Each structure stands twice: as structure tokens, then as C-alpha cells.
PDB file of C-alpha atoms in Angstrom:
ATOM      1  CA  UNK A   1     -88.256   4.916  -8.853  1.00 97.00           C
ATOM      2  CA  UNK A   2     -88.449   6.915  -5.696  1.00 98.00           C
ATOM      3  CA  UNK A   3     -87.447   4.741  -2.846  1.00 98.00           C
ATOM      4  CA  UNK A   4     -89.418   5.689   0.847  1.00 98.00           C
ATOM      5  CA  UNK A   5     -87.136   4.674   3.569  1.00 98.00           C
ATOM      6  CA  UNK A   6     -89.298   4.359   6.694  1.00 98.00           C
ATOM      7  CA  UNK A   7     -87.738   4.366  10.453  1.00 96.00           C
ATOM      8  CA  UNK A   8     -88.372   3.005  12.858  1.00 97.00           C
ATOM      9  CA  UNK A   9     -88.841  -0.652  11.610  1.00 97.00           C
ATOM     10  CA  UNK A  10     -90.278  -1.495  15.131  1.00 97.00           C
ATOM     11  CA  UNK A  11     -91.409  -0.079  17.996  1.00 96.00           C
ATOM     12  CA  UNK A  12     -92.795  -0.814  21.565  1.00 97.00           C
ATOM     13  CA  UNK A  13     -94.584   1.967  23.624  1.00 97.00           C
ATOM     14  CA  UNK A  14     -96.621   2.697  26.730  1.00 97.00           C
ATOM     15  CA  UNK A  15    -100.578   3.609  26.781  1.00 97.00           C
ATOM     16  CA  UNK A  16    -100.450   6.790  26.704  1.00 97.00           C
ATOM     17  CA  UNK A  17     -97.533   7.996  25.358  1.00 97.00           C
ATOM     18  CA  UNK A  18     -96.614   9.857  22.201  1.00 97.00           C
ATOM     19  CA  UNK A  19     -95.040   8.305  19.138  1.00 98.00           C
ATOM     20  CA  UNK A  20     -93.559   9.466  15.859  1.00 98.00           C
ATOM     21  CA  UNK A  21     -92.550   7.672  12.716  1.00 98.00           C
ATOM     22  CA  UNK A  22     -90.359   9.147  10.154  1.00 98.00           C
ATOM     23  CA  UNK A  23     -90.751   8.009   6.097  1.00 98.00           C
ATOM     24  CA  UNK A  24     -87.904   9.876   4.182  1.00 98.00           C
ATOM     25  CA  UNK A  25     -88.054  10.227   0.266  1.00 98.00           C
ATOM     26  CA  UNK A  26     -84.825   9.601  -2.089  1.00 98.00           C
ATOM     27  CA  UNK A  27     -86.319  13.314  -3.855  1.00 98.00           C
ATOM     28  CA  UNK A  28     -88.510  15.720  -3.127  1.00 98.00           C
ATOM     29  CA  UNK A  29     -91.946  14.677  -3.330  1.00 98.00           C
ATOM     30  CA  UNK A  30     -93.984  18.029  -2.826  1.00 98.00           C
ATOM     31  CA  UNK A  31     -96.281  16.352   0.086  1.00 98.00           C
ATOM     32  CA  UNK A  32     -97.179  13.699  -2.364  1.00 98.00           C
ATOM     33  CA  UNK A  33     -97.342  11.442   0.987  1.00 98.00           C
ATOM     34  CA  UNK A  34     -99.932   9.186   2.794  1.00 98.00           C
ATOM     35  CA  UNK A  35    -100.003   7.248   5.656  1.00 98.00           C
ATOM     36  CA  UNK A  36    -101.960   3.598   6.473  1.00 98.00           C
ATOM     37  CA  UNK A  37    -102.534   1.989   9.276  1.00 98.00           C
ATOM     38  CA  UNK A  38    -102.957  -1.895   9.205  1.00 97.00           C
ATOM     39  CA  UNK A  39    -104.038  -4.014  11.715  1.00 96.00           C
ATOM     40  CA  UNK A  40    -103.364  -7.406  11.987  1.00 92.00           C
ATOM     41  CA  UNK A  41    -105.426  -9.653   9.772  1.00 92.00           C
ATOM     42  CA  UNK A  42    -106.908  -6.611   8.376  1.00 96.00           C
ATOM     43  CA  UNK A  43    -106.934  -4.560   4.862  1.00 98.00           C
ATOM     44  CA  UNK A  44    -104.715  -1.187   5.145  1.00 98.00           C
ATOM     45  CA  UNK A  45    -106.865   2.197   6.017  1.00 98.00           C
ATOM     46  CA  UNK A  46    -105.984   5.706   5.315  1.00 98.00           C
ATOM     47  CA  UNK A  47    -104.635   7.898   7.704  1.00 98.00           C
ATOM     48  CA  UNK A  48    -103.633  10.747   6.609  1.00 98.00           C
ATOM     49  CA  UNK A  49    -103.362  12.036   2.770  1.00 98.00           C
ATOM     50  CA  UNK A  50    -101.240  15.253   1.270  1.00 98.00           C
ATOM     51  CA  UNK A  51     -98.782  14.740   4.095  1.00 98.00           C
ATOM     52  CA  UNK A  52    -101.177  16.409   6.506  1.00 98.00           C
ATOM     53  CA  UNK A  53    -104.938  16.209   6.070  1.00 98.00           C
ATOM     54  CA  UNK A  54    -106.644  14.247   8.304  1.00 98.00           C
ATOM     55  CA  UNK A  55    -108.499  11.136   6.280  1.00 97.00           C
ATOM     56  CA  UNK A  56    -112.502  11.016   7.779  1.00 95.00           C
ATOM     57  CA  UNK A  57    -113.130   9.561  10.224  1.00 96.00           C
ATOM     58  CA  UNK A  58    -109.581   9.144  11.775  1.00 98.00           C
ATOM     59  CA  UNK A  59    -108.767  10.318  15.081  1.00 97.00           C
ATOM     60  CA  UNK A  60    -107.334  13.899  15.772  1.00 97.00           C
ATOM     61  CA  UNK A  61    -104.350  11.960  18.034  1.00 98.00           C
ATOM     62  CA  UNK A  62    -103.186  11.378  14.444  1.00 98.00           C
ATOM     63  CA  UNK A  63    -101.077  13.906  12.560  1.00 98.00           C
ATOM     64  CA  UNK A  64     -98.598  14.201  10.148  1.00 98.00           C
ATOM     65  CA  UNK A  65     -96.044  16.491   9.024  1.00 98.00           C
ATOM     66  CA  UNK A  66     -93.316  17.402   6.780  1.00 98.00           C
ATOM     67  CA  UNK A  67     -91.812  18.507   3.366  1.00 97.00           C
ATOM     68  CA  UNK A  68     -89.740  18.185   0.989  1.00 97.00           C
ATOM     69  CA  UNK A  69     -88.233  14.451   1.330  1.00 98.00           C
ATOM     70  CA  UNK A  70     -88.870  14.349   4.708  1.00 98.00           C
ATOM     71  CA  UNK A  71     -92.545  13.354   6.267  1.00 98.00           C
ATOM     72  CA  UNK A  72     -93.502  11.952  10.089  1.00 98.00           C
ATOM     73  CA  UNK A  73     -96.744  10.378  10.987  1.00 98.00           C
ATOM     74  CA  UNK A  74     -97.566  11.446  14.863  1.00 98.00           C
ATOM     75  CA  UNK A  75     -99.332   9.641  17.278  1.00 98.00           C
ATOM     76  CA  UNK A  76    -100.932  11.124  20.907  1.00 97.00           C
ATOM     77  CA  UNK A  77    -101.782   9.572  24.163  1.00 96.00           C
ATOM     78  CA  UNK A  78    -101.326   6.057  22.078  1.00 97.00           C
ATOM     79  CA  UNK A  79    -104.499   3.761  22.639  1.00 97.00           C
ATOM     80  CA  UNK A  80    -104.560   0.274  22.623  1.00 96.00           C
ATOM     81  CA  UNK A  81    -106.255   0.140  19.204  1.00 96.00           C
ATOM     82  CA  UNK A  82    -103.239   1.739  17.882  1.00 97.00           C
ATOM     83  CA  UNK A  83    -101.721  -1.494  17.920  1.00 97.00           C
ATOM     84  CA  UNK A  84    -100.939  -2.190  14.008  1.00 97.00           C
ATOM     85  CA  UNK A  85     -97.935  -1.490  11.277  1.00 97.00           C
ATOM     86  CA  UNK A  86     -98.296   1.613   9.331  1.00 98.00           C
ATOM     87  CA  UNK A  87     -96.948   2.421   6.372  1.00 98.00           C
ATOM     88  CA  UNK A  88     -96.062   5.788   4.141  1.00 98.00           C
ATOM     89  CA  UNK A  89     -96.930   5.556  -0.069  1.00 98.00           C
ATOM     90  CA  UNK A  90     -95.663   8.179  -2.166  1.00 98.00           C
ATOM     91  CA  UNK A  91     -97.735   8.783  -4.738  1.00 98.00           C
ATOM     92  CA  UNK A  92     -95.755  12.243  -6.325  1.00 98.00           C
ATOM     93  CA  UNK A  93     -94.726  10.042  -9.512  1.00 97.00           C
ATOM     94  CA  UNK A  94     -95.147   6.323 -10.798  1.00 97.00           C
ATOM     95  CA  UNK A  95     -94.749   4.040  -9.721  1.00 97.00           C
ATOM     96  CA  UNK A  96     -96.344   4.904  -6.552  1.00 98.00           C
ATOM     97  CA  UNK A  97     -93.896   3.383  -3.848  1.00 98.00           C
ATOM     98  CA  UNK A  98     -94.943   2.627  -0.091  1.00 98.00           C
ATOM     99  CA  UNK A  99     -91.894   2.426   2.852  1.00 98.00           C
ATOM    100  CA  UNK A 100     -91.375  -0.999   4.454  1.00 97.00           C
ATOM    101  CA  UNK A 101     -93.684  -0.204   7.434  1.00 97.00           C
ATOM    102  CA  UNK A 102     -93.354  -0.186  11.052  1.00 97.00           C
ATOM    103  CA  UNK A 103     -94.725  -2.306  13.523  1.00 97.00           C
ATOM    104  CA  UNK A 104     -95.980  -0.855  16.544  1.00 98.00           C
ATOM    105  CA  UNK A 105     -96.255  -2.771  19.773  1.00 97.00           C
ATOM    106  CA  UNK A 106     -97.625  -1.836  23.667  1.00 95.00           C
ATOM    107  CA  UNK A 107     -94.499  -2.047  25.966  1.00 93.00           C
TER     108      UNK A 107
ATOM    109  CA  UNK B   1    -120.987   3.188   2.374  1.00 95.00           C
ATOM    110  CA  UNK B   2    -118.389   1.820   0.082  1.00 97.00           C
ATOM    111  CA  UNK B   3    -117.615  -1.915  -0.637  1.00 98.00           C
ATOM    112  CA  UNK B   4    -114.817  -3.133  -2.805  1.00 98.00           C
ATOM    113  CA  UNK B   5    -115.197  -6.818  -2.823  1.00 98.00           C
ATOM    114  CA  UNK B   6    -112.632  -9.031  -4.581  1.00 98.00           C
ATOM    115  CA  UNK B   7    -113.140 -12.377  -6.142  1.00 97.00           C
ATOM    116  CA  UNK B   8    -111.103 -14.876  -7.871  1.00 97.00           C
ATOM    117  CA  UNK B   9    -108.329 -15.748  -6.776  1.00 95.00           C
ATOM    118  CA  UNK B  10    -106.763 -19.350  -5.683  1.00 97.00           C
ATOM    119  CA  UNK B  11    -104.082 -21.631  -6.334  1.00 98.00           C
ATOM    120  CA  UNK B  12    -102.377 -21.027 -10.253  1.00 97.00           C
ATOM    121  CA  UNK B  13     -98.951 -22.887 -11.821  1.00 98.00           C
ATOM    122  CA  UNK B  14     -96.662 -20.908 -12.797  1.00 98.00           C
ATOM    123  CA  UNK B  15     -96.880 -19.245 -16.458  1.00 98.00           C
ATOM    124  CA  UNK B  16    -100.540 -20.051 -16.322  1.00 98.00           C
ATOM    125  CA  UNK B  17    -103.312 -17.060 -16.049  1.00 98.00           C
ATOM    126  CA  UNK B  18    -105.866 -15.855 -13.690  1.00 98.00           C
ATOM    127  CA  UNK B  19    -108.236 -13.181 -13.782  1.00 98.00           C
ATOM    128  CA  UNK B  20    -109.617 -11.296 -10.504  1.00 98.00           C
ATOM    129  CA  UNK B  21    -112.716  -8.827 -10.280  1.00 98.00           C
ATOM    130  CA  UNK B  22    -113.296  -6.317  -8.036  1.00 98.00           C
ATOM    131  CA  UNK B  23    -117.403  -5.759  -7.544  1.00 98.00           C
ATOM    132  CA  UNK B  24    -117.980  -1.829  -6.259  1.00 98.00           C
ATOM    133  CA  UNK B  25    -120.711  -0.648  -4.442  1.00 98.00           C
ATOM    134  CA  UNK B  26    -122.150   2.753  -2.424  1.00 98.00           C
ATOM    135  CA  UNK B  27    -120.250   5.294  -4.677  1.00 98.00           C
ATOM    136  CA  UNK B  28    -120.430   6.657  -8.011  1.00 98.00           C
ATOM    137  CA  UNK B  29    -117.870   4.243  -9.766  1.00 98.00           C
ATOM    138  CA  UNK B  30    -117.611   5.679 -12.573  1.00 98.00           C
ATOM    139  CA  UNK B  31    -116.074   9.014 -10.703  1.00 97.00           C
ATOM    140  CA  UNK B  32    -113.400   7.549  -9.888  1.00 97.00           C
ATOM    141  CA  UNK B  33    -110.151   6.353 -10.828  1.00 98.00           C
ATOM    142  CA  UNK B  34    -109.169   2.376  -9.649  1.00 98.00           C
ATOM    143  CA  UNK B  35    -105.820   0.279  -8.309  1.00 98.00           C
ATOM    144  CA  UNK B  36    -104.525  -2.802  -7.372  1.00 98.00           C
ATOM    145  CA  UNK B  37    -102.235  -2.837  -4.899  1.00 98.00           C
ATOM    146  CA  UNK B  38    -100.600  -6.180  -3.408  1.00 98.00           C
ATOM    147  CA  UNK B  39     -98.831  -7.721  -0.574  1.00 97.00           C
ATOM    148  CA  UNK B  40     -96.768 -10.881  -0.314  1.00 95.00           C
ATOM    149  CA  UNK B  41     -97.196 -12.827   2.929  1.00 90.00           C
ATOM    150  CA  UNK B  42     -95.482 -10.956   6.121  1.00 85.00           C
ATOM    151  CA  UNK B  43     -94.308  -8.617   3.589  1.00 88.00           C
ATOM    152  CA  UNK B  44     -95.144  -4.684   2.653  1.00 91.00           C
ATOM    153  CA  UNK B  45     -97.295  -3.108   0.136  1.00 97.00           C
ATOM    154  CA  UNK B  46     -96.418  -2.636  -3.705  1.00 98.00           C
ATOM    155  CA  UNK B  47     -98.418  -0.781  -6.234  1.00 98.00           C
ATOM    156  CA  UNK B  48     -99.908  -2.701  -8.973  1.00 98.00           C
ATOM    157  CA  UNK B  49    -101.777  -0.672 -11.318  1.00 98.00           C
ATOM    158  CA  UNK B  50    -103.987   2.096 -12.056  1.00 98.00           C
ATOM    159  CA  UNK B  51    -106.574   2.913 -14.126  1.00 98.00           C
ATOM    160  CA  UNK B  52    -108.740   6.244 -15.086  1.00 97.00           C
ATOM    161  CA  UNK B  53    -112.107   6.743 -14.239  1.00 97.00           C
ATOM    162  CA  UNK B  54    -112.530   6.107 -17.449  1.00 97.00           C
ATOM    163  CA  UNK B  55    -110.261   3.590 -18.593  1.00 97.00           C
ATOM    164  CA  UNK B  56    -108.689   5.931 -20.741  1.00 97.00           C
ATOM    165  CA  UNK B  57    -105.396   5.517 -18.539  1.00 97.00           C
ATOM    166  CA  UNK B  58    -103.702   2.875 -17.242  1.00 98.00           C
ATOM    167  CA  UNK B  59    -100.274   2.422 -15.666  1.00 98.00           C
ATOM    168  CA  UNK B  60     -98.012  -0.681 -14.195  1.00 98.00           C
ATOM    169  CA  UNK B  61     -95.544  -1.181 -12.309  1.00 98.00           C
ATOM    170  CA  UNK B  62     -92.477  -2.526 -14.535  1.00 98.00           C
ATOM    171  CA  UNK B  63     -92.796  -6.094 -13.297  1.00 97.00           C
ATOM    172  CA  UNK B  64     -96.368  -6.962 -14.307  1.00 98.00           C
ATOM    173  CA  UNK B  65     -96.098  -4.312 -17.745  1.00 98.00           C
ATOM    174  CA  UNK B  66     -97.233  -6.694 -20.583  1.00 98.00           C
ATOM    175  CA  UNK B  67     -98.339  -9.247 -18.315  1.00 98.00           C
ATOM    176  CA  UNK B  68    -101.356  -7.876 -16.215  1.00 98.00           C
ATOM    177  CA  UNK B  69    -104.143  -5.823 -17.815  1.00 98.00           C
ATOM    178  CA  UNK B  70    -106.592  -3.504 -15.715  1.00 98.00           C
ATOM    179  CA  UNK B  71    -109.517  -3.198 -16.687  1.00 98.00           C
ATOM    180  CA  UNK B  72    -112.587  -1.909 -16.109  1.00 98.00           C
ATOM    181  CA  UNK B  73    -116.649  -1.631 -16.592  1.00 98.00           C
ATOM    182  CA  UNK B  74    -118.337   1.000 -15.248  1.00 98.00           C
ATOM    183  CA  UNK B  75    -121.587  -0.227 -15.898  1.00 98.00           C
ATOM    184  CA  UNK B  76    -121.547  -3.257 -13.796  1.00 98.00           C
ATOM    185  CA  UNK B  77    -119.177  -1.056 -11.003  1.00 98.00           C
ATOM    186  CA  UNK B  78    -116.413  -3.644 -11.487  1.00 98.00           C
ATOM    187  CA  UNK B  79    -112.846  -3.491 -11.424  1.00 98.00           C
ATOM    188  CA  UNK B  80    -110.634  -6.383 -13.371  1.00 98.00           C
ATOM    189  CA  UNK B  81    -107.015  -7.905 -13.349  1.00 98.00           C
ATOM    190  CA  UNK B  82    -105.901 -10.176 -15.926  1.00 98.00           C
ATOM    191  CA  UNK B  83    -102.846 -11.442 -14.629  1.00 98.00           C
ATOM    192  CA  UNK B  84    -100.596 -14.106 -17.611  1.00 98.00           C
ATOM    193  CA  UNK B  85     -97.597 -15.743 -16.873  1.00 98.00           C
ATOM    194  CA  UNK B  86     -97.916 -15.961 -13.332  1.00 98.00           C
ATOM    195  CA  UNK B  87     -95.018 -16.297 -11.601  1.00 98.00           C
ATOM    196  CA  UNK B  88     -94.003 -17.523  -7.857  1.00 96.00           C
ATOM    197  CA  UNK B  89     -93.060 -13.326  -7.040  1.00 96.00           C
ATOM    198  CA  UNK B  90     -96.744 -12.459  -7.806  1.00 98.00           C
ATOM    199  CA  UNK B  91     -97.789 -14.921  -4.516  1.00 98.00           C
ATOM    200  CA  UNK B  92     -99.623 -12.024  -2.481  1.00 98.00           C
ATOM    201  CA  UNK B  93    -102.543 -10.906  -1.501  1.00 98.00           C
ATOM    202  CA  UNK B  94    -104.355  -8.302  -3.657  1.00 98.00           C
ATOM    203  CA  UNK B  95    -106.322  -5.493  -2.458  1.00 98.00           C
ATOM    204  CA  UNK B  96    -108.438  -3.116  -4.735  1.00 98.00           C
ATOM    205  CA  UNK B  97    -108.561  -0.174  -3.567  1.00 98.00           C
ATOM    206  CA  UNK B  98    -110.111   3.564  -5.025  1.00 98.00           C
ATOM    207  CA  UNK B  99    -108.172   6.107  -6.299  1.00 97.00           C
ATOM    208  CA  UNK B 100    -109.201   9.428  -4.142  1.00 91.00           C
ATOM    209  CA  UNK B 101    -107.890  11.048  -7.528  1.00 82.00           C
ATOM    210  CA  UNK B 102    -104.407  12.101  -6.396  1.00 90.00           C
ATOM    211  CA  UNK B 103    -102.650   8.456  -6.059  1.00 94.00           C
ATOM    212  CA  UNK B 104    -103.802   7.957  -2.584  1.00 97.00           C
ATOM    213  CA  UNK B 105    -106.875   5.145  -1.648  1.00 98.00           C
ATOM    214  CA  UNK B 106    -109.179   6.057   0.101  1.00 97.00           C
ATOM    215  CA  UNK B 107    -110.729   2.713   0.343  1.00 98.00           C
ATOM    216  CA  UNK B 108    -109.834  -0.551   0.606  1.00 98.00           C
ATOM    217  CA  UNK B 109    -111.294  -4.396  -0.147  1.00 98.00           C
ATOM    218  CA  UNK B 110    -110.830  -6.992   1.865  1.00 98.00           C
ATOM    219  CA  UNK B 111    -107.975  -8.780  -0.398  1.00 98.00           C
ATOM    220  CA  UNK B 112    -108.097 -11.991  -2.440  1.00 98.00           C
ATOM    221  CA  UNK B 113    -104.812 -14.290  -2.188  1.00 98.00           C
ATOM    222  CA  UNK B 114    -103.088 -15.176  -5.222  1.00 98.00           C
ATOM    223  CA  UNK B 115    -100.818 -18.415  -4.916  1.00 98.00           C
ATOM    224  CA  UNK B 116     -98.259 -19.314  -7.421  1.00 98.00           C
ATOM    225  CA  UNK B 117     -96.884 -22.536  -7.158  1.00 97.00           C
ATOM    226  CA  UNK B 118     -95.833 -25.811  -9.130  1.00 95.00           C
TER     227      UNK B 118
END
């Protein structure tokens, strides 16, 4: 199985400010990678899909990037909806495997 | 605009069997390939199955393989999961969700909670 390893577990930031999450892949995974948000008490969404395309509907402060085994999920001038955990899947081979999610909190 | 609804879930003993359905609405179900994916409480997200537009295709993840069956009918735009000897490490919350056709989901139901306990 291929095991997504995502980093930070938590983290705590201002309105405002910009915030990245790494998801790293134990082999390559040829952009095979999407990102969900999840808010609390709420069903997952989709975020972003191929490692970079933009899901409808979604923001443009969102973005994500990367190759290879490594992927980041990008957040601008964080709003106060961002609150939520997000999580990567990889979906390159089964079975699909998601990263244990980070939990993102205003400072 | 799309609606996954789950139903059936609920208390279950373990080794005992339960069956959940997934009712889909404002897209051409039949397009489209299906999953399960689940989510124990305070806990992350984990695969469950897949299954073809069709039906022609299915795949598990090795801890439900010969247990759960997905299934599907595309004439009532319905989604299934047979789940049989239940045990306590199935205790989650399952979502159905729709295939975009790459492995991704694009969409998501609301979840039904599965509890298996004695």
C-alpha cells in the first residue's frame, strides 16, 4: 500500500496569513493527489484534484502543488471559514490511501 | 445539484450483518463510477470500496475483501453495502461519495454511523 504521510498534524494561524501543508508519498504517485477540506461536524469536500486543479466552486486562495512523492496544499490570506482539518488521498493505485489530516486552528 | 443520501445504518453485534444504501439524485448515475469511504470517530478517512459505473468492477480494501459487497442499481440511482461479520474496527461513519472517474470524489453524502458493539 502506498502510505501518505501528512505534516503538519496541527496548526494555529492568524487571519490573514498564508499557510501550507505538505502530504508526502512512500512512491511516486504521478499527481495522483487530492485534497479535502472538512469542517467540523461536516462531510469532507474536494479541494483540489490532480495535485493542482482547482475543484468548482473552491476559492482561488486555494492551491496546490507538487510531484513526484511530494505534494502541498496552499492556503492565502486564511479566512475564518478556513477553520477545518484537511486531508490528502492518493488515488495513483489501490487501495486509495488518504494522510492522517491536519487540523487547522485561528491563533 | 447532486445528493448522495445514506440510509441504514445503527447499532449491529458483532459477526452479525447490515446493509446500507446510498439514494442518488441530480446527476446521471449511471455515468459514473461509486465508493464508500469511512471514518472511525475522531479518526481519518479510509477507502472502502469502489465500484464501475457499471458494476462491472469492484475493488476493496483488504480488510472488508469477502466480507462487504458493493453494489449497485442504476435504475433506481442507488448505491449498496452489504457489510457480514461486522466487527468492532468497522465502528465509523460511512460516507458515499462519487467517483469523478480518476479515484477522486467529487461529492460527498452526509454519512450514516455504523456501531459495532456487544
Amino acid at each position: 500500500d502506498i502510505q501518505m504521510t501528512q505534516s503538519p498534524a496541527s496548526l494555529s494561524a492568524s487571519l490573514g496569513e498564508t499557510v501550507t501543508i505538505e502530504c508526502r508519498a512512500s512512491e511516486d504517485i504521478y499527481n495522483g493527489l487530492a485534497w479535502y477540506q472538512q469542517k467540523p461536524g461536516k462531510s469532507p469536500q474536494l479541494l483540489i484534484y490532480n495535485a493542482n486543479s482547482l475543484h468548482t466552486g473552491v476559492p482561488s486562495r486555494f492551491s496546490g502543488s507538487g510531484s513526484g512523492t511530494q505534494y502541498s496544499l496552499k492556503i492565502n490570506s486564511l479566512q475564518s471559514e478556513d477553520v477545518a482539518s484537511y486531508f490528502c488521498q492518493q488515488y495513483y493505485d489501490y487501495p486509495y490511501t488518504f494522510g492522517a489530516g491536519t487540523k487547522l486552528e485561528l491563533k | 445539484e447532486v445528493q448522495l443520501v445514506e440510509s441504514g445504518g445503527g447499532l449491529v453485534q458483532p459477526g452479525r450483518s447490515m446493509k446500507l444504501s446510498c439514494a442518488a439524485s441530480g446527476f446521471t448515475f449511471s455515468n459514473y463510477g461509486m465508493a464508500w469511504v469511512r471514518q472511525a470517530p475522531t479518526k481519518g478517512l479510509e477507502w472502502v470500496a469502489t465500484i464501475s459505473y457499471d458494476g462491472s468492477s469492484t475493488y476493496y480494501r483488504d480488510s472488508v475483501k469477502g466480507r462487504f459487497t458493493i453494489s449497485r442499481d442504476n435504475a433506481k440511482s442507488t448505491l449498496y453495502l452489504q457489510m457480514n461479520s461486522l466487527r468492532s474496527e468497522d465502528t465509523a461513519t460511512y460516507y458515499c461519495t462519487r467517483d469523478r472517474g480518476y479515484g477522486f470524489f467529487d461529492y460527498w453524502g452526509q454519512g450514516v454511523m455504523v456501531t459495532v458493539s456487544s
